[in-house]
Coordinates of C-alpha atoms in Angstrom, one line a residue:
X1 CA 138.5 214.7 276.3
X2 CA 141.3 212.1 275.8
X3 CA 142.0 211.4 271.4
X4 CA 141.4 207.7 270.7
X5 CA 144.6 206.0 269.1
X6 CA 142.0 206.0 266.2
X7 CA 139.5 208.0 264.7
X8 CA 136.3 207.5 263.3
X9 CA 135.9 208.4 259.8
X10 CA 132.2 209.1 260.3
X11 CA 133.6 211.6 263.1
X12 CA 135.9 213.0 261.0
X13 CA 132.9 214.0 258.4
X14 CA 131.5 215.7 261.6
X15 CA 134.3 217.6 261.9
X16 CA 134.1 218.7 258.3
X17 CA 130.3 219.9 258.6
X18 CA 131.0 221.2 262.3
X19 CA 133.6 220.9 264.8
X20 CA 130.9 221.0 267.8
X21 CA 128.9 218.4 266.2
X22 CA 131.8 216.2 266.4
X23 CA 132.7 217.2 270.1
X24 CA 128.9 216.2 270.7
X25 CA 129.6 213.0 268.8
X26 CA 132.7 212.2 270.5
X27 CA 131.0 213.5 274.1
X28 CA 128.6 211.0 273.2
X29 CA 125.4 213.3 272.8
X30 CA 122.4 211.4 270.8
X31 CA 119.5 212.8 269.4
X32 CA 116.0 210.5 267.8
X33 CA 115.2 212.6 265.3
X34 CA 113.4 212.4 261.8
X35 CA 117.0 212.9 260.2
X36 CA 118.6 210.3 262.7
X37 CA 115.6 207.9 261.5
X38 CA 115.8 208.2 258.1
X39 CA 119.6 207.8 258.0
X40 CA 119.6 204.6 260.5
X41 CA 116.3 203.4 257.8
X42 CA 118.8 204.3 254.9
X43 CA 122.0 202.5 256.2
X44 CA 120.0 199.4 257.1
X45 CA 121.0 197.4 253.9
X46 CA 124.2 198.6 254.1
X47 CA 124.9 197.4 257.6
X48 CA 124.0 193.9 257.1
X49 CA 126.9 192.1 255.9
X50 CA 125.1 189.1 254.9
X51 CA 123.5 190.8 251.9
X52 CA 126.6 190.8 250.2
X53 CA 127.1 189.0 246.9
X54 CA 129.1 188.5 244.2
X55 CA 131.7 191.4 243.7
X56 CA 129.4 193.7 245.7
X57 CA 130.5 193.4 250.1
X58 CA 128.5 195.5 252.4
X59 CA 129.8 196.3 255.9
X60 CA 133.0 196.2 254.7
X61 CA 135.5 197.3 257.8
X62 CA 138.8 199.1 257.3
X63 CA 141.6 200.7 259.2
X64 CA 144.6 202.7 258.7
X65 CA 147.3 203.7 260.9
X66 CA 148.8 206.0 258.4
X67 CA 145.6 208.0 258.2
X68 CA 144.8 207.6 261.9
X69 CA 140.8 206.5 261.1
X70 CA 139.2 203.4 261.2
X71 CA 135.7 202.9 260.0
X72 CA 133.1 200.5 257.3
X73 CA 132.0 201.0 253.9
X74 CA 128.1 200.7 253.1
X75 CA 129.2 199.2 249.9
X76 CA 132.6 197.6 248.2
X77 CA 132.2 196.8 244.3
X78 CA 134.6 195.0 242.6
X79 CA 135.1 195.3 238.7
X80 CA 136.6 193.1 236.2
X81 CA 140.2 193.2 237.8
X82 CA 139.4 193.1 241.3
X83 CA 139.4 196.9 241.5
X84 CA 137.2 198.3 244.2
X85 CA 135.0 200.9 244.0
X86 CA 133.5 202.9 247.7
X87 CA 129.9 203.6 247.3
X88 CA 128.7 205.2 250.7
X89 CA 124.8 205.9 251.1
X90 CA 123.4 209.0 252.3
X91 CA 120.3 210.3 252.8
X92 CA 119.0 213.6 252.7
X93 CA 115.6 214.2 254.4
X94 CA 116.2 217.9 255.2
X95 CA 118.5 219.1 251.8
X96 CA 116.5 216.9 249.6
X97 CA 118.8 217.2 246.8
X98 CA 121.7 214.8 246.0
X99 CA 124.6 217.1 246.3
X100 CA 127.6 215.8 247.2
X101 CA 128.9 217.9 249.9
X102 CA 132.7 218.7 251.2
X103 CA 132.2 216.2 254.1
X104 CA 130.9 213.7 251.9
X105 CA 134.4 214.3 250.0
X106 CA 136.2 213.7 252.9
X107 CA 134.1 210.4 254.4
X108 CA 134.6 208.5 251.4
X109 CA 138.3 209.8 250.6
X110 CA 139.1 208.5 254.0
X111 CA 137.5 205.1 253.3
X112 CA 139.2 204.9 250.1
X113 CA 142.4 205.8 251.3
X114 CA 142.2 203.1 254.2
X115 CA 141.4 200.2 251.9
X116 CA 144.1 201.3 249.9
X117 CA 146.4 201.3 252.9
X118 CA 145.2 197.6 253.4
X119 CA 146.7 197.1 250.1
X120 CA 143.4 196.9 248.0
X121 CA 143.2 198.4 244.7
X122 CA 140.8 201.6 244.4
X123 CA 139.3 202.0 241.3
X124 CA 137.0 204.8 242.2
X125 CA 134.4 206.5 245.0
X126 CA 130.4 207.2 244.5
X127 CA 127.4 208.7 246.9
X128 CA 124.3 206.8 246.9
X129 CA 121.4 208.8 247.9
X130 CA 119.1 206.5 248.8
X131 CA 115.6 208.7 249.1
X132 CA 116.5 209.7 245.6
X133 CA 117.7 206.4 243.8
X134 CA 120.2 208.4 242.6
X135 CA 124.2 207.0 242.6
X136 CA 126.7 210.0 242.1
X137 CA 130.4 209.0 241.1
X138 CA 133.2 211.5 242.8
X139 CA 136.9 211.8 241.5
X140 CA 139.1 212.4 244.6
X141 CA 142.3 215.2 243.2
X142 CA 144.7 215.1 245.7
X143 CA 144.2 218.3 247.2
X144 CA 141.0 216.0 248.2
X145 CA 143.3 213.6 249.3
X146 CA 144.9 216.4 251.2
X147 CA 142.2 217.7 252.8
X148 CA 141.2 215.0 254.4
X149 CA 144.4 214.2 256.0
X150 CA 144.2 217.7 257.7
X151 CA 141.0 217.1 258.8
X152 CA 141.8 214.3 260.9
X153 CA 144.4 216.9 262.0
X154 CA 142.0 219.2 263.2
X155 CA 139.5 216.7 264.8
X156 CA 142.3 215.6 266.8
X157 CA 143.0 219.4 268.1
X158 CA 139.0 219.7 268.2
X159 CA 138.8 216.3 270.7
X160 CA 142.2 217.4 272.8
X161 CA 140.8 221.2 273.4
X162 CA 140.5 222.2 276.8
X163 CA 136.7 223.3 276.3
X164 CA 133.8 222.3 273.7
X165 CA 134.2 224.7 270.4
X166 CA 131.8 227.7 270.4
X167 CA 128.2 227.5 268.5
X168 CA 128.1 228.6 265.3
X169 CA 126.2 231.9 264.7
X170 CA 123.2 232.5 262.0
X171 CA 125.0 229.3 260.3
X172 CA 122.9 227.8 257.5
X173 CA 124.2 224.5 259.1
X174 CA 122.5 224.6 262.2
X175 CA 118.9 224.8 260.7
X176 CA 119.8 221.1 259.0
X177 CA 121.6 219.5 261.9
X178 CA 120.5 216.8 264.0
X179 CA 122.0 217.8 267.1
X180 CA 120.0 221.0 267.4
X181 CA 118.7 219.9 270.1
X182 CA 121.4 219.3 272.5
X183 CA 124.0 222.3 270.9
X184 CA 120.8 224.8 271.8
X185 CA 123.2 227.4 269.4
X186 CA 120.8 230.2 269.2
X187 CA 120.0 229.9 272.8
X188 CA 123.7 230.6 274.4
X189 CA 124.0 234.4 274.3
X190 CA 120.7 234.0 276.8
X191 CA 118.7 236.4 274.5
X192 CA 115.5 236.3 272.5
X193 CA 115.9 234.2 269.5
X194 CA 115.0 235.3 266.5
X195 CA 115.8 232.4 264.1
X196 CA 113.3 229.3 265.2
X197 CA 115.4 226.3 264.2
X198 CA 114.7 224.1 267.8
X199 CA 113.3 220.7 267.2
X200 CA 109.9 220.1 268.4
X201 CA 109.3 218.1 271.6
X202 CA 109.3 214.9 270.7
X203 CA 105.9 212.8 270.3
X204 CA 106.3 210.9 273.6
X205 CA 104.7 210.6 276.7
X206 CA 105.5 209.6 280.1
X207 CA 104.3 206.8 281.7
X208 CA 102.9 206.6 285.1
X209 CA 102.3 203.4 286.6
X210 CA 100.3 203.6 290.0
X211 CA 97.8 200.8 290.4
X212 CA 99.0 199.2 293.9
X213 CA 99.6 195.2 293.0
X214 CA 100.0 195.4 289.3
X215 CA 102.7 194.5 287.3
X216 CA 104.4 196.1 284.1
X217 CA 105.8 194.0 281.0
X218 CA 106.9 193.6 277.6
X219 CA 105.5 192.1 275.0
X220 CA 105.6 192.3 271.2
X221 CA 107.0 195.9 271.2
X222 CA 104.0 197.1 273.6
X223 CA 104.2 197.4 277.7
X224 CA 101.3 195.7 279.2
X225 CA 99.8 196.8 282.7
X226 CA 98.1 194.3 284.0
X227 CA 96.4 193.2 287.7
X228 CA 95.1 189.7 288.8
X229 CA 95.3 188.2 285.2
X230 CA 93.1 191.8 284.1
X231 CA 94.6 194.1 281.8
X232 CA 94.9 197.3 282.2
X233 CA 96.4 198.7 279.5
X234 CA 98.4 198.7 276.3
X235 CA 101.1 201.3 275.5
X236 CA 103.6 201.5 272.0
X237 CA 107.1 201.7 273.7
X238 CA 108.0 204.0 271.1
X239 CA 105.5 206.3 272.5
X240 CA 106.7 206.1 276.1
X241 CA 109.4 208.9 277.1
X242 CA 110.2 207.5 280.4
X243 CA 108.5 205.7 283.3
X244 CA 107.7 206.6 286.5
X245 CA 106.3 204.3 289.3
X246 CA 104.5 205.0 292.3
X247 CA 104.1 202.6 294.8
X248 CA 103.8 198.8 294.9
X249 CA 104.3 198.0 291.5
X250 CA 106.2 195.3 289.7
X251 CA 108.3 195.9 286.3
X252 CA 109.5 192.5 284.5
X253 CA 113.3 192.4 284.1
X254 CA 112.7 192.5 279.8
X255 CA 110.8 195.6 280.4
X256 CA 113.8 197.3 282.6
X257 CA 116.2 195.7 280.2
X258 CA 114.5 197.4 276.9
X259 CA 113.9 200.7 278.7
X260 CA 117.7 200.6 279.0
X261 CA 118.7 199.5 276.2
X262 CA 116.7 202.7 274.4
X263 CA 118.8 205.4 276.6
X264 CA 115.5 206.3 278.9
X265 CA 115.2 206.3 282.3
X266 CA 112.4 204.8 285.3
X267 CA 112.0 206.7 288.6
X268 CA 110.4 204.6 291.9
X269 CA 108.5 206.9 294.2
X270 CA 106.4 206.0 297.0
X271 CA 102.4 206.5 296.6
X272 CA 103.2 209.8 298.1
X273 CA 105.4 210.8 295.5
X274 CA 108.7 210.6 297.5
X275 CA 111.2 209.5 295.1
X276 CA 113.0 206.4 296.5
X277 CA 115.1 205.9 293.1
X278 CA 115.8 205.8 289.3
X279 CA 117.5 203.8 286.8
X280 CA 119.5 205.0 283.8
X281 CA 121.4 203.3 281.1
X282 CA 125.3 202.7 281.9
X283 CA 126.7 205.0 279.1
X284 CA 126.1 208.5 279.5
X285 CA 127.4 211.5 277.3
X286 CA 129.5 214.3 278.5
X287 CA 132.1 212.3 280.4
X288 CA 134.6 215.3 280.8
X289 CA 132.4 217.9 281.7
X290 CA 130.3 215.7 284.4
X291 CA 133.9 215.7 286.1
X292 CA 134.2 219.3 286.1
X293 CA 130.6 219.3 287.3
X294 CA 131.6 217.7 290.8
X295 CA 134.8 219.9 290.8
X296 CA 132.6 222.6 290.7
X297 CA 129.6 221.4 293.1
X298 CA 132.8 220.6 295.3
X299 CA 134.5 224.4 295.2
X300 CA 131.1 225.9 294.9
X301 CA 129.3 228.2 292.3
X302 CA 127.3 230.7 294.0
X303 CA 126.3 232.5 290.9
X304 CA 124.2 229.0 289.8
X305 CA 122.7 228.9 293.2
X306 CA 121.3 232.6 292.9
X307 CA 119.9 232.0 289.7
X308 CA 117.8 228.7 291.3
X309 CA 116.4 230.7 293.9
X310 CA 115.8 234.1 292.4
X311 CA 113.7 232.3 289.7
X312 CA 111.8 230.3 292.5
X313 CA 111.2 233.6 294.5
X314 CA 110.0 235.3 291.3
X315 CA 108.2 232.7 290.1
X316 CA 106.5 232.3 293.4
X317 CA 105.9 236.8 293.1
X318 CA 104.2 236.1 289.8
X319 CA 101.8 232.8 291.0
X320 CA 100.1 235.0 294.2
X321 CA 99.8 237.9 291.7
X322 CA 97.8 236.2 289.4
X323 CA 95.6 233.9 291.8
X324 CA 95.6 235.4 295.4
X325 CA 95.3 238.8 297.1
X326 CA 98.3 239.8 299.3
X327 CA 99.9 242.7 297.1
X328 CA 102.2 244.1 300.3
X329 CA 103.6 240.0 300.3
X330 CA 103.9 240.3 296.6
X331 CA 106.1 243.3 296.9
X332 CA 108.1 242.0 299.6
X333 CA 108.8 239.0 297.3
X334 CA 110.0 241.1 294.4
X335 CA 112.4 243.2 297.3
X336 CA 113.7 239.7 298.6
X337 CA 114.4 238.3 294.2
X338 CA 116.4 240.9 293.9
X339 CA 118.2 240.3 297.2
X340 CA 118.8 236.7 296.2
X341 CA 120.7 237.8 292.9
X342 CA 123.6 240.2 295.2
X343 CA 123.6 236.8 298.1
X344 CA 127.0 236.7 299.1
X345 CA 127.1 233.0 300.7
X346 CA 124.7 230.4 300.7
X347 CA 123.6 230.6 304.4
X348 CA 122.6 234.2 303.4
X349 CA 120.8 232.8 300.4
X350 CA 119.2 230.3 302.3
X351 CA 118.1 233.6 304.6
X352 CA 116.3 234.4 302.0
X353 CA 114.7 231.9 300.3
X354 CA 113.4 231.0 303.8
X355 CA 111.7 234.3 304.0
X356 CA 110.5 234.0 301.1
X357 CA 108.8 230.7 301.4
X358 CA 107.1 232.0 304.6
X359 CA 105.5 235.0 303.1
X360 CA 104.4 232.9 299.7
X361 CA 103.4 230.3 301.9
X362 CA 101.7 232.1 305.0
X363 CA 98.8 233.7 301.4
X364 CA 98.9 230.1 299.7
X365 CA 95.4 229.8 300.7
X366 CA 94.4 233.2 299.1
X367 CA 95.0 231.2 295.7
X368 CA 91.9 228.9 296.0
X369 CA 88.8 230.0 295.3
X370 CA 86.6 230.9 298.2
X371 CA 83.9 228.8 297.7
X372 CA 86.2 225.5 297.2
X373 CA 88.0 226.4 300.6
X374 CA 84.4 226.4 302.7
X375 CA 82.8 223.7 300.2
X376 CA 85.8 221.8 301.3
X377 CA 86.7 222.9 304.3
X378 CA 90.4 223.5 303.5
X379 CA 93.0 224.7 305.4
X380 CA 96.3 225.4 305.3
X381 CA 99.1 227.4 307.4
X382 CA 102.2 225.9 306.7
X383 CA 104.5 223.9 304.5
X384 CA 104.9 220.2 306.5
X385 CA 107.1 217.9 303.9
X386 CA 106.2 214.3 305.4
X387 CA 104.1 214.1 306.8
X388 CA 101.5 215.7 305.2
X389 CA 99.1 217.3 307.7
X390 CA 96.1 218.5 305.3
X391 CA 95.2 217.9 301.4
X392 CA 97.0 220.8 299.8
X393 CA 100.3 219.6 301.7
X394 CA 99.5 216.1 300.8
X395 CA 99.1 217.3 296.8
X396 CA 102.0 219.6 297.0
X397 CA 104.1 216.5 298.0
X398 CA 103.3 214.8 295.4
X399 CA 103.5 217.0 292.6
X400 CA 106.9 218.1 293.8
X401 CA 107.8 214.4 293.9
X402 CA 106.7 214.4 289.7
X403 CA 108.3 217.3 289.2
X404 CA 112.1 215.3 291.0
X405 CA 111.5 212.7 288.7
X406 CA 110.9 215.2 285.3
X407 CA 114.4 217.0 286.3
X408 CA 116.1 213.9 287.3
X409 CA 115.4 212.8 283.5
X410 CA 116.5 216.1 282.3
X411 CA 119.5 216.1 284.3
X412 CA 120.7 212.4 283.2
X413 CA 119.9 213.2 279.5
X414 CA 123.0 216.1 279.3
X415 CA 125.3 213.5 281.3
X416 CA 125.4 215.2 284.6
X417 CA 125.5 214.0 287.8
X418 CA 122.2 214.4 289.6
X419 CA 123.8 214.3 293.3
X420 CA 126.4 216.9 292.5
X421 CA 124.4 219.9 292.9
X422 CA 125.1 223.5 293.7
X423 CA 122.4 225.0 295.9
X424 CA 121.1 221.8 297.4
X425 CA 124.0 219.8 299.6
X426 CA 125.4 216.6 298.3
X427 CA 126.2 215.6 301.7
X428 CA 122.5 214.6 302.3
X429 CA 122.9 211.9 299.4
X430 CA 119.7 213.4 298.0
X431 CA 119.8 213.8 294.2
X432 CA 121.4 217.6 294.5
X433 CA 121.3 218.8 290.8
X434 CA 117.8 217.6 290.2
X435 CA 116.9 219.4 293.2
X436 CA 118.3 222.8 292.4
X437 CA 116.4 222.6 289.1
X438 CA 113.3 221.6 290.8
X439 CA 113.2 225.0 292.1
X440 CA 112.5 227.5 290.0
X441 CA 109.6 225.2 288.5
X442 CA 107.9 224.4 292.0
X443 CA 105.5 227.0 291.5
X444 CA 104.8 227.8 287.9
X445 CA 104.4 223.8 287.5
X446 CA 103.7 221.9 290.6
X447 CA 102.2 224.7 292.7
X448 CA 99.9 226.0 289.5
X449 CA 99.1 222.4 288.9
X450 CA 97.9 222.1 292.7
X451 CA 95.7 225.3 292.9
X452 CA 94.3 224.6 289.5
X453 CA 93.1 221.0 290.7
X454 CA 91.3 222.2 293.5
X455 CA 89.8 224.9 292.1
X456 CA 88.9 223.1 289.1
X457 CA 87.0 220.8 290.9
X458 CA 89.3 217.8 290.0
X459 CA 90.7 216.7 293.7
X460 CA 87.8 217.2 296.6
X461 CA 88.8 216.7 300.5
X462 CA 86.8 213.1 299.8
X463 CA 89.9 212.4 297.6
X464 CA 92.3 212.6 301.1
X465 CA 92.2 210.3 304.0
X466 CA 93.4 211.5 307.7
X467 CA 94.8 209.4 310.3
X468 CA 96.6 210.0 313.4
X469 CA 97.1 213.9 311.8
X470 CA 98.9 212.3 308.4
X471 CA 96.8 213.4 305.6
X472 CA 97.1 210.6 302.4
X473 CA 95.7 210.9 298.9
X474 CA 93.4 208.1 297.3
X475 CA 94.0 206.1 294.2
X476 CA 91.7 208.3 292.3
X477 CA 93.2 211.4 293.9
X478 CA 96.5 210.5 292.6
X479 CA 95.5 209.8 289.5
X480 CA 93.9 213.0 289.1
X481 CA 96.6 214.8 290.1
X482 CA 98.9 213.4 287.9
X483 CA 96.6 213.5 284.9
X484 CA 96.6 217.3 285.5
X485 CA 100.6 217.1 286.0
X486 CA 100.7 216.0 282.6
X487 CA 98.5 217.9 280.9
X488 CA 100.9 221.0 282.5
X489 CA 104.3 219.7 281.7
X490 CA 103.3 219.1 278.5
X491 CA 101.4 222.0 277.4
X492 CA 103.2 225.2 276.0
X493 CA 103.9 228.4 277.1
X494 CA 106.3 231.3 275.5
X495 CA 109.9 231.0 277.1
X496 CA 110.8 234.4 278.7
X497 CA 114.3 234.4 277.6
X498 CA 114.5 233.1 274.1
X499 CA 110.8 233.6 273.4
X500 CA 109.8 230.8 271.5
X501 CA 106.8 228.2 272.3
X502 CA 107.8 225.3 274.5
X503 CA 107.1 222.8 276.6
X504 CA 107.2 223.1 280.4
X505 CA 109.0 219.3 280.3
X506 CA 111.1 220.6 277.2
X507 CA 112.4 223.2 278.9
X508 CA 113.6 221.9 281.7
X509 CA 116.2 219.9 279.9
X510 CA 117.0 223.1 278.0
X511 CA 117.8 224.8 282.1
X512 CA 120.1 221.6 282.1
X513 CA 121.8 221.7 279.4
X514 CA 122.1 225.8 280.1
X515 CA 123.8 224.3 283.5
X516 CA 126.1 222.3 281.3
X517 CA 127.5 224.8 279.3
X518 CA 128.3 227.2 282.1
X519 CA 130.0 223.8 283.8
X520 CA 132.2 223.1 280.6
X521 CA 132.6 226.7 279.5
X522 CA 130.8 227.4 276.5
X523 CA 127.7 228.9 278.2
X524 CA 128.5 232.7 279.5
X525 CA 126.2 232.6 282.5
X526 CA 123.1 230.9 283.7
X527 CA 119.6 232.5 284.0
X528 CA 116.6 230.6 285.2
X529 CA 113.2 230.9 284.0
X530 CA 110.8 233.4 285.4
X531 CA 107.0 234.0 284.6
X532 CA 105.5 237.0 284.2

């Protein structure tokens, strides 16, 4: 990470309450949280320039080259002799007292010392706490003046350090931060946490869009589906997480645009579930470290690659454990997971993992319930990608197609590179990275979700279509399938490593972000997730 010429005061306070919150920051890491809201809610007056008046400037912007910072003040009051006086507004939604803390002290002894530097007369510095109406005044000493100075120092060595600074440990801090999220502290030792400070999933959903012919827009905060001048639904874009697209439908440019402009992403597949392609917002966080990820995809990491497919293989142990009957498979499976973690290449990983998938695959069938394979007269003796020669290949296709375009979001979200993977080749100029996440999910999410459909009753063999030996699934079909893809991604289960409830969606971005901070060196090892 390169310094600026400048710093951010606000980044600079970061620094003060926690030198990985202000690589995040500066690595460009965001986070919608309740904190985030109610500070961006709190700062709104502030940030509008035009409500200044008469000795009382909002926005005000300042610089100085002495102090190396640059940055605004919410508020600049003048007194009877043109004095000025900084009033910075905070909120405090997780505190919820109006304490003025040290990198309060800093932030507003940094703006004060940069309008003086501009050669404006300071009078005096306040906190404004806007939840609590309540307007603290703060007398700077100069060992304030002092600190703050060395703490642009130190967020200059923070920025030019090779690697990310370590979590903090059973910190106070962390339960109040609003980068929890993407710092995962508790979860980097890869070992049961005991302190539950991760943010819930957030209250969002993704959006599917598969009627053939219809097209998706934007309108007064809301995306409208509509067909032939009939709409078809109505959806609060603050609800929507991403959007996926299957098929022929149309998107308006605003709707793209806004989607954008709000940091989420849209994956195209075909009606099979073949992804064809995704869009993501230009900026991206993790700069550095995404450059260190093709360095490494390039030289190879064999130890990633043995964690993707020792979680498929066990994954795939556990699945024909609890639904089918093949014990002597089961155990061979178990034999071949822990072959997969000693691999010494990839060709003799990919040895195994083929093995693997031909056992697992060759007792699929024993998953289904008897009676639903001779009501419905399935079959099914091998894996055939595209095309599809039978319904449960047809379903698996496209659930595996969702379950691309959940880890492609995943991926983007930490700033990685999806094509520069480390099992998977980027030579192929398939989306690499996604794929070797996609792996040790297959079967605990898209596998489960197939088996439980059919024997659930939900997809029938009237729900597929045959022609010339490709086997296609109907509009209803599809949208059965993905209604039970959703109710699985987004239902919780206990993670086997750190033990907490979480979301199959949420944790896929936690195996990301896991990825990253083995790439950029602050994660010790990687471990995939495994059922039991």
């Amino acid at each position: 990470m390169t310094t600026p010429e400048l710093l951010p005061i606000s980044l600079v306070a970061h620094q003060a309450f926690c030198p990985r919150r202000a690589w995040l920051e500066a690595a460009g890491e965001s986070t919608d949280t309740q904190q985030v809201q109610v500070g961006v809610q709190a700062h709104t007056p502030a940030d509008d320039p035009t409500g200044s008046r008469s000795r009382r400037y909002r926005a005000v912007g300042v610089v100085s080259h002495d102090l190396g910072v640059y940055g605004r003040c919410d508020t600049v009051e003048l007194d009877d002799d043109a004095a000025m006086t900084v009033v910075e507004h905070k909120a405090t939604p997780v505190r919820r007292r109006p304490d003025v803390t040290e990198p309060m002290r800093i932030q507003v002894a940094l703006l004060a010392g940069a309008l003086a530097d501009m050669g404006y007369p300071v009078a005096g510095q306040a906190v404004y706490f806007t939840n609590h109406r309540v307007r603290v005044d703060i007398t700077l000493s100069p060992g304030d003046v002092a600190a703050a100075r060395e703490m642009v120092a130190a967020t200059v060595r923070t920025l030019d350090a090779a690697q990310a600074p370590p979590p903090l440990e059973n910190d106070r801090r962390c339960s109040r931060c609003s980068h929890i999220s993407v710092c995962l502290p508790d979860e980097r030792p890869l070992a049961p946490v005991t302190r539950r400070i991760v943010v819930a999933d957030p209250d969002t959903q993704v959006l599917h869009l598969t009627t053939p012919g219809s097209r998706a827009y934007v309108e007064r905060g809301r995306i409208e589906v509509s067909k032939s001048g009939e709409k078809l639904g109505s959806f609060p874009i603050e609800r929507v997480q991403g959007l996926v697209v299957h098929g022929n439908v149309d998107l308006s440019s605003g709707l793209i645009r806004e989607i954008l402009w709000r940091s989420l992403s849209v994956v195209w597949c075909t009606s099979t579930g073949r992804v064809t392609g995704w869009a993501r917002p230009a900026q991206g966080p993790n700069g550095g470290p995404r450059l260190l990820q093709h360095v490494a995809s390039h030289n190879g990491r064999i130890d990633l690659a043995r964690q993707f497919v020792t979680a498929k293989i066990a994954n795939q142990a556990t699945l024909l454990r609890r639904h089918g009957n093949a014990p002597e498979v089961v155990a061979r499976l178990r034999e071949l997971q822990r072959d997969a973690l000693d691999a010494p290449s990839l060709t003799d990983l990919f040895g195994i993992e083929g093995e693997a998938a031909a056992g697992y695959f060759a007792q699929f069938l024993t998953m289904f319930r008897p009676k639903v394979v001779e009501a419905e007269q399935l079959t099914f003796s091998v894996r055939t990608r595209r095309p599809a020669r039978d319904p449960i290949n047809a379903a698996l296709n496209l659930c595996y197609g969702l379950l691309t375009a959940d880890t492609l979001r995943a991926v983007v979200a930490c700033g990685l590179d999806p094509h520069a993977g480390f099992l998977h080749s980027s030579g192929r100029n398939k989306p690499a990275l996604a794929l070797d996440l996609v792996e040790e999910f297959r079967a605990a999410v898209a596998d489960s979700v197939v088996v439980t459909a059919f024997n659930n009753g939900e997809l029938r063999a009237r729900d597929f279509t045959t022609v010339l030996g490709t086997t296609r699934i109907s509009a209803n079909g599809r949208k059965a399938l993905i209604a039970g893809y959703e109710r699985r991604v987004t239902g919780s289960f206990r993670h086997p490593i750190f033990g907490y409830e979480v979301t199959w969606r949420r944790a896929m971005e936690i195996q990301a972000r896991l990825v990253l901070g083995v790439i950029d060196g602050t994660q010790p090892r990687y471990e995939g997730i495994k059922i039991r």
